[in-house]
Each structure stands twice: as structure tokens, then as C-alpha cells.
Amino acid sequence: MRILKSLLTLTVALVVGSFSSQLMAHLHDTESLTIGTRAPALNIEHWVNDGQAKFQPVKDFETGKVYIVEFWATWCGPCVAAMPHIAELQDKYATKGVQVVSVSDEDLETVESFLMQKVPGKDDQTYAQLTKNYCLTTDPDQSVYADYMEASGEAGIPTAFIIGKQGMIEWIGHPMEIDQPLAQIVNDQWDRDEFLEQLAEQKRATQVIQMGMQKVMGKLQSGDSKGAVEVLDGLIAEQEDGPAKIEFKMIRIQLLLKEGGETAATAFTEFANENKDQPLMLNQ
């Protein structure tokens, strides 16, 4: 899922025909923040919620405590959808030394206005009430975003970082996938080496995707969308089941949907059926 999320911006750009140098450069980004590196200090401008005075603003991470630093935005539907779960996690682990710090890069007025809105289907509950038990912040100068998201090569939100008891980055991923690693980190059962092996496998898949996308981009840049779909058909046939195959299928669907028609509808339906037990995949 991290691969799908990190390449989502690139995929959308391909579909609409935008090939900016910034996105092309993203293919060659070097990560300077990863699992096992020390977490950068937080230089956050505005602490909007403080967990009803249970938490103090954090700059440096305290030894023995676990922190979740999560990046979100008011315009990001999946970020907003994750808020109830994040609130539940903070309640569950508040007495076990866990502090959630949720960081937007929007201006304070935008965030405060959003927090006054009602949560759909929750009677008169506002987003301010929903998120009151954890630290919700905003950092308009994007310094924290640069230190974490850009430094780790992450391109999509929501993204959460777990900082362990020694101040090191232990896990990076979607906040809806955080439960198991968080429990293991809190209970000193986390296998960092095993997670690093998983990341290495994801990196190999990413390299396959990048090489394949260069072929697809060549077709799209020349205006040959049909040829791009044919390239994707070949790439899909070459791959064993896994992240690369899923990514190529998703991009193929995006291209077909742009053209419309029965072929697009069939491809979309087949993919939805294949992933009917993967709600995060379907949401993406």
C-alpha cells in the first residue's frame, strides 16, 4: 500500500498528461529519513489541540515514550476519515506513554474553520470535539513536512510515522494500518529487521514500477494512449501477484476511464471484484 500511495501523484499526472520535471525527479529521490534513523525535532508553529491539556507541545522526543507523527490536511478525504481511528488510538494508549501529533501545513484559519464543521452522521459533534483528545497542529512553513515527508520520500497523505522509545523512526505507513506495529512497539516486541525486509521488497517493486512507467510515459508523451495501455497489458502479464502488478492495473484503469466505454467499465469491475476484501485499495 505504501507503493500505491507514494506513486499516486505520479499516476494522476500521467493520466491527465502532465509530465513536470518535478515529478520526473521524484523517480530518483534519495531518502534521507528511514527506519532506524533518529527522528527530527518538531518545529511546529501552531498547536491547535493539546488533548484537553493532557499533553505539552513536543519539540524533542522523550526517551521511553512513543510518538505518532501523522500528516493530514482539511481537504484530504482519507485524512479526515482516519480521524476517528486516530482518536481511538490516543484513548487506548494514553496511559502507555503514547502521544499523537497530527500535522497539517495549512494556515491556522483554514484548520480552525474546518474544526468548527459538523462530523457527518455524528449528530452535533464537530471535528474539534472529535479530535480533542490528541494533539492536532498546523505548520504553515512546512518545515516539519520537509523534515519527515520529503526526507523519507513520501508523497501522499495521510502518512504516519511511529517514533519509538529511543527516538528512532520505527514505522512509516497509512494510519489505518498502524495498529499492529504500534502495539508491538509499545510492548517492546517490534522486529525492526523484519520490517526493513518488507520495505526492501517494496523498494524492489517500486523499481519495477519505475522502469515500467518509463515505457508507459514514452507512449503517453507521444499521444499514444492506446499504445500505453498495450504496454501496461504486457507489464501486467509479466508480473507475479504483488504491488507492481496491482499498480500497473490501477494505472491501466485510470487510462481506460479517461477514454470511457465498455472496456473501462469491465476493467474497473474486474479490479473491484479482485480487491473486494481490501477497503483501502478500493478507496485508493
Short mmCIF file of C-alpha atoms in Angstrom, two decimals:
data_model
loop_
_atom_site.label_atom_id
_atom_site.label_comp_id
_atom_site.label_asym_id
_atom_site.label_seq_id
_atom_site.Cartn_x
_atom_site.Cartn_y
_atom_site.Cartn_z
CA MET A 1 0.00 0.00 0.00
CA ARG A 2 2.90 2.38 0.61
CA ILE A 3 3.96 1.93 -3.01
CA LEU A 4 0.48 2.71 -4.30
CA LYS A 5 0.24 5.78 -2.14
CA SER A 6 3.72 7.11 -2.91
CA LEU A 7 3.16 6.87 -6.67
CA LEU A 8 -0.42 8.17 -6.66
CA THR A 9 0.59 11.72 -7.59
CA LEU A 10 2.69 10.42 -10.48
CA THR A 11 -0.17 8.22 -11.70
CA VAL A 12 -2.64 11.12 -11.75
CA ALA A 13 -0.15 13.25 -13.64
CA LEU A 14 0.26 10.54 -16.26
CA VAL A 15 -3.48 10.25 -16.75
CA VAL A 16 -4.02 13.95 -17.32
CA GLY A 17 -0.92 14.21 -19.50
CA SER A 18 1.30 16.29 -17.20
CA PHE A 19 5.00 15.39 -17.14
CA SER A 20 6.61 18.05 -14.97
CA SER A 21 10.33 17.89 -14.20
CA GLN A 22 9.43 17.79 -10.51
CA LEU A 23 7.52 14.50 -10.92
CA MET A 24 10.23 13.02 -13.12
CA ALA A 25 12.81 13.95 -10.49
CA HIS A 26 10.70 12.17 -7.89
CA LEU A 27 11.64 8.89 -9.54
CA HIS A 28 15.25 9.47 -8.47
CA ASP A 29 14.72 10.90 -4.98
CA THR A 30 17.15 9.69 -2.33
CA GLU A 31 15.60 9.00 1.04
CA SER A 32 17.48 10.51 3.99
CA LEU A 33 14.93 9.54 6.64
CA THR A 34 14.02 5.89 7.02
CA ILE A 35 13.52 3.12 9.55
CA GLY A 36 16.17 3.22 12.24
CA THR A 37 17.21 6.86 11.75
CA ARG A 38 16.76 9.41 14.52
CA ALA A 39 13.51 11.34 14.31
CA PRO A 40 13.96 15.06 13.59
CA ALA A 41 12.81 17.55 16.22
CA LEU A 42 9.36 19.06 15.69
CA ASN A 43 9.31 22.78 14.99
CA ILE A 44 5.53 23.26 14.78
CA GLU A 45 4.04 26.76 14.60
CA HIS A 46 0.51 26.22 15.92
CA TRP A 47 -0.68 23.64 18.47
CA VAL A 48 -4.44 23.76 17.98
CA ASN A 49 -5.46 20.86 20.27
CA ASP A 50 -3.48 19.64 23.28
CA GLY A 51 -5.51 16.60 24.28
CA GLN A 52 -7.54 18.69 26.73
CA ALA A 53 -4.36 19.84 28.46
CA LYS A 54 -3.05 16.27 28.88
CA PHE A 55 -0.10 16.92 26.55
CA GLN A 56 2.56 19.57 26.18
CA PRO A 57 3.88 20.75 22.80
CA VAL A 58 6.68 18.47 21.65
CA LYS A 59 9.97 19.53 20.14
CA ASP A 60 12.41 16.80 21.16
CA PHE A 61 11.21 13.26 21.81
CA GLU A 62 11.35 11.97 25.36
CA THR A 63 13.13 8.67 25.92
CA GLY A 64 10.75 5.90 26.95
CA LYS A 65 7.73 7.40 25.21
CA VAL A 66 6.23 6.50 21.83
CA TYR A 67 5.02 9.16 19.41
CA ILE A 68 2.84 9.06 16.32
CA VAL A 69 3.55 11.97 13.96
CA GLU A 70 0.79 11.96 11.36
CA PHE A 71 0.44 14.27 8.35
CA TRP A 72 -3.02 15.37 7.23
CA ALA A 73 -4.96 18.21 5.57
CA THR A 74 -8.52 19.50 5.74
CA TRP A 75 -9.03 18.84 2.00
CA CYS A 76 -7.82 15.22 2.24
CA GLY A 77 -10.79 12.86 2.47
CA PRO A 78 -8.79 9.82 3.68
CA CYS A 79 -7.13 12.02 6.32
CA VAL A 80 -10.50 13.13 7.68
CA ALA A 81 -11.80 9.55 7.51
CA ALA A 82 -8.86 8.39 9.66
CA MET A 83 -9.56 10.87 12.46
CA PRO A 84 -11.92 8.65 14.50
CA HIS A 85 -9.37 5.85 14.44
CA ILE A 86 -6.56 8.17 15.50
CA ALA A 87 -8.70 9.44 18.37
CA GLU A 88 -9.38 5.84 19.43
CA LEU A 89 -5.67 5.03 19.37
CA GLN A 90 -4.87 8.02 21.56
CA ASP A 91 -7.50 6.96 24.10
CA LYS A 92 -6.28 3.36 24.05
CA TYR A 93 -2.61 4.19 24.56
CA ALA A 94 -2.71 7.43 26.55
CA THR A 95 -1.70 5.65 29.78
CA LYS A 96 1.08 3.73 27.98
CA GLY A 97 3.20 6.73 27.07
CA VAL A 98 1.90 7.29 23.54
CA GLN A 99 1.30 10.80 22.18
CA VAL A 100 -0.26 11.55 18.81
CA VAL A 101 0.84 14.69 16.97
CA SER A 102 -1.17 15.32 13.81
CA VAL A 103 0.37 17.93 11.49
CA SER A 104 -1.21 19.94 8.67
CA ASP A 105 0.67 22.51 6.60
CA GLU A 106 -2.34 24.78 6.08
CA ASP A 107 -2.83 28.20 7.64
CA LEU A 108 -4.32 28.38 11.11
CA GLU A 109 -7.57 29.99 9.95
CA THR A 110 -8.25 27.15 7.50
CA VAL A 111 -7.73 24.49 10.17
CA GLU A 112 -9.79 26.30 12.80
CA SER A 113 -12.63 26.81 10.32
CA PHE A 114 -12.58 23.11 9.46
CA LEU A 115 -12.70 22.11 13.12
CA MET A 116 -15.95 24.02 13.57
CA GLN A 117 -17.69 21.89 10.93
CA LYS A 118 -20.05 19.10 11.94
CA VAL A 119 -18.97 15.48 11.53
CA PRO A 120 -21.39 13.81 9.07
CA GLY A 121 -23.65 11.31 10.78
CA LYS A 122 -22.48 12.26 14.28
CA ASP A 123 -25.40 14.42 15.43
CA ASP A 124 -23.95 17.70 16.68
CA GLN A 125 -20.33 16.60 17.04
CA THR A 126 -17.75 18.90 15.45
CA TYR A 127 -14.32 17.92 14.21
CA ALA A 128 -12.89 19.91 17.12
CA GLN A 129 -14.74 17.61 19.50
CA LEU A 130 -13.77 14.51 17.53
CA THR A 131 -10.05 15.34 17.72
CA LYS A 132 -9.94 16.95 21.16
CA ASN A 133 -8.11 14.07 22.85
CA TYR A 134 -4.96 14.25 20.71
CA CYS A 135 -2.57 16.96 19.55
CA LEU A 136 -3.78 18.46 16.31
CA THR A 137 -1.43 21.06 14.85
CA THR A 138 -0.59 23.07 11.78
CA ASP A 139 2.80 24.14 10.45
CA PRO A 140 2.31 26.53 7.50
CA ASP A 141 6.03 26.98 6.80
CA GLN A 142 6.15 23.23 6.00
CA SER A 143 9.39 22.71 7.90
CA VAL A 144 8.12 19.55 9.61
CA TYR A 145 6.69 18.29 6.32
CA ALA A 146 10.13 18.73 4.74
CA ASP A 147 11.90 17.01 7.65
CA TYR A 148 9.62 13.98 7.53
CA MET A 149 7.61 13.59 4.32
CA GLU A 150 10.14 14.93 1.83
CA ALA A 151 13.13 13.45 3.64
CA SER A 152 11.55 9.98 3.60
CA GLY A 153 10.35 10.19 0.00
CA GLU A 154 6.68 10.02 1.00
CA ALA A 155 4.35 11.74 -1.47
CA GLY A 156 0.83 11.11 -0.16
CA ILE A 157 -1.22 11.82 2.92
CA PRO A 158 -2.30 10.63 5.37
CA THR A 159 1.07 9.23 6.38
CA ALA A 160 2.06 8.33 9.93
CA PHE A 161 5.49 7.90 11.48
CA ILE A 162 5.97 5.95 14.72
CA ILE A 163 8.86 7.24 16.81
CA GLY A 164 9.95 4.58 19.29
CA LYS A 165 11.17 4.76 22.85
CA GLN A 166 14.73 5.60 21.80
CA GLY A 167 13.69 8.43 19.49
CA MET A 168 14.15 6.43 16.27
CA ILE A 169 11.78 6.06 13.32
CA GLU A 170 10.31 2.57 13.71
CA TRP A 171 7.47 2.50 11.19
CA ILE A 172 6.06 4.56 8.30
CA GLY A 173 2.68 3.97 6.71
CA HIS A 174 -1.03 4.70 6.48
CA PRO A 175 -2.63 5.44 9.89
CA MET A 176 -5.33 2.84 9.22
CA GLU A 177 -2.58 0.19 9.12
CA ILE A 178 -0.83 1.28 12.31
CA ASP A 179 -2.48 -0.90 14.96
CA GLN A 180 -0.25 -3.96 14.87
CA PRO A 181 3.12 -2.18 14.65
CA LEU A 182 2.08 0.31 17.32
CA ALA A 183 1.09 -2.46 19.74
CA GLN A 184 4.38 -4.26 19.14
CA ILE A 185 6.45 -1.11 19.59
CA VAL A 186 4.66 -0.15 22.80
CA ASN A 187 5.11 -3.68 24.19
CA ASP A 188 8.79 -3.93 23.13
CA GLN A 189 8.01 -6.71 20.65
CA TRP A 190 8.79 -4.86 17.43
CA ASP A 191 11.05 -6.59 14.89
CA ARG A 192 12.67 -3.72 13.05
CA ASP A 193 14.78 -6.02 10.87
CA GLU A 194 11.70 -7.88 9.62
CA PHE A 195 10.00 -4.60 8.74
CA LEU A 196 13.16 -3.46 6.93
CA GLU A 197 12.99 -6.64 4.83
CA GLN A 198 9.40 -5.77 3.92
CA LEU A 199 10.50 -2.28 2.92
CA ALA A 200 13.31 -3.74 0.81
CA GLU A 201 10.76 -5.86 -1.05
CA GLN A 202 8.58 -2.80 -1.56
CA LYS A 203 11.60 -0.90 -2.88
CA ARG A 204 12.29 -3.66 -5.41
CA ALA A 205 8.68 -3.47 -6.53
CA THR A 206 8.97 0.30 -6.81
CA GLN A 207 11.98 -0.07 -9.10
CA VAL A 208 9.98 -2.43 -11.33
CA ILE A 209 7.14 0.10 -11.42
CA GLN A 210 9.50 2.95 -12.28
CA MET A 211 11.09 1.05 -15.16
CA GLY A 212 7.68 0.08 -16.49
CA MET A 213 6.34 3.60 -16.18
CA GLN A 214 9.17 4.98 -18.27
CA LYS A 215 7.86 2.84 -21.15
CA VAL A 216 4.29 3.95 -20.50
CA MET A 217 5.33 7.62 -20.34
CA GLY A 218 7.08 7.33 -23.67
CA LYS A 219 3.78 6.31 -25.27
CA LEU A 220 1.73 8.93 -23.46
CA GLN A 221 4.13 11.74 -24.28
CA SER A 222 3.72 10.92 -27.98
CA GLY A 223 -0.07 10.93 -27.58
CA ASP A 224 -0.41 7.17 -28.00
CA SER A 225 -2.75 6.28 -25.14
CA LYS A 226 -3.75 3.00 -26.82
CA GLY A 227 -0.09 2.03 -27.03
CA ALA A 228 0.34 2.93 -23.35
CA VAL A 229 -2.48 0.54 -22.43
CA GLU A 230 -0.85 -2.19 -24.55
CA VAL A 231 2.45 -1.65 -22.70
CA LEU A 232 0.60 -1.94 -19.41
CA ASP A 233 -1.06 -5.16 -20.59
CA GLY A 234 2.39 -6.60 -21.19
CA LEU A 235 3.72 -5.41 -17.84
CA ILE A 236 0.74 -6.90 -16.01
CA ALA A 237 1.23 -10.25 -17.77
CA GLU A 238 4.92 -10.31 -16.77
CA GLN A 239 4.34 -9.73 -13.06
CA GLU A 240 3.57 -12.22 -10.34
CA ASP A 241 0.85 -11.16 -7.91
CA GLY A 242 2.08 -8.27 -5.81
CA PRO A 243 2.35 -4.48 -5.53
CA ALA A 244 3.82 -3.91 -9.01
CA LYS A 245 1.05 -5.83 -10.74
CA ILE A 246 -1.61 -4.00 -8.71
CA GLU A 247 -0.08 -0.62 -9.53
CA PHE A 248 0.05 -1.35 -13.26
CA LYS A 249 -3.60 -2.45 -13.14
CA MET A 250 -4.61 0.74 -11.36
CA ILE A 251 -2.83 2.92 -13.91
CA ARG A 252 -4.38 0.94 -16.75
CA ILE A 253 -7.84 1.55 -15.27
CA GLN A 254 -7.13 5.28 -14.97
CA LEU A 255 -6.13 5.45 -18.63
CA LEU A 256 -9.17 3.46 -19.74
CA LEU A 257 -11.52 5.59 -17.63
CA LYS A 258 -10.15 8.67 -19.33
CA GLU A 259 -11.35 7.26 -22.66
CA GLY A 260 -14.57 5.75 -21.23
CA GLY A 261 -16.58 2.94 -22.75
CA GLU A 262 -17.31 -0.71 -22.04
CA THR A 263 -13.65 -1.75 -21.80
CA ALA A 264 -13.09 0.75 -18.98
CA ALA A 265 -16.21 -0.38 -17.14
CA THR A 266 -15.18 -4.04 -17.42
CA ALA A 267 -11.63 -3.36 -16.20
CA PHE A 268 -12.91 -1.34 -13.26
CA THR A 269 -15.44 -4.03 -12.29
CA GLU A 270 -12.86 -6.82 -12.52
CA PHE A 271 -10.39 -4.91 -10.36
CA ALA A 272 -13.07 -4.08 -7.77
CA ASN A 273 -14.07 -7.74 -7.57
CA GLU A 274 -10.45 -8.87 -7.22
CA ASN A 275 -9.96 -6.47 -4.31
CA LYS A 276 -13.38 -6.61 -2.67
CA ASP A 277 -11.77 -7.56 0.66
CA GLN A 278 -9.28 -4.67 0.51
CA PRO A 279 -11.14 -1.49 1.56
CA LEU A 280 -8.02 0.69 1.50
CA MET A 281 -7.26 -0.48 -2.04
CA LEU A 282 -10.79 0.26 -3.21
CA ASN A 283 -10.67 3.70 -1.59
CA GLN A 284 -7.47 4.47 -3.46
#
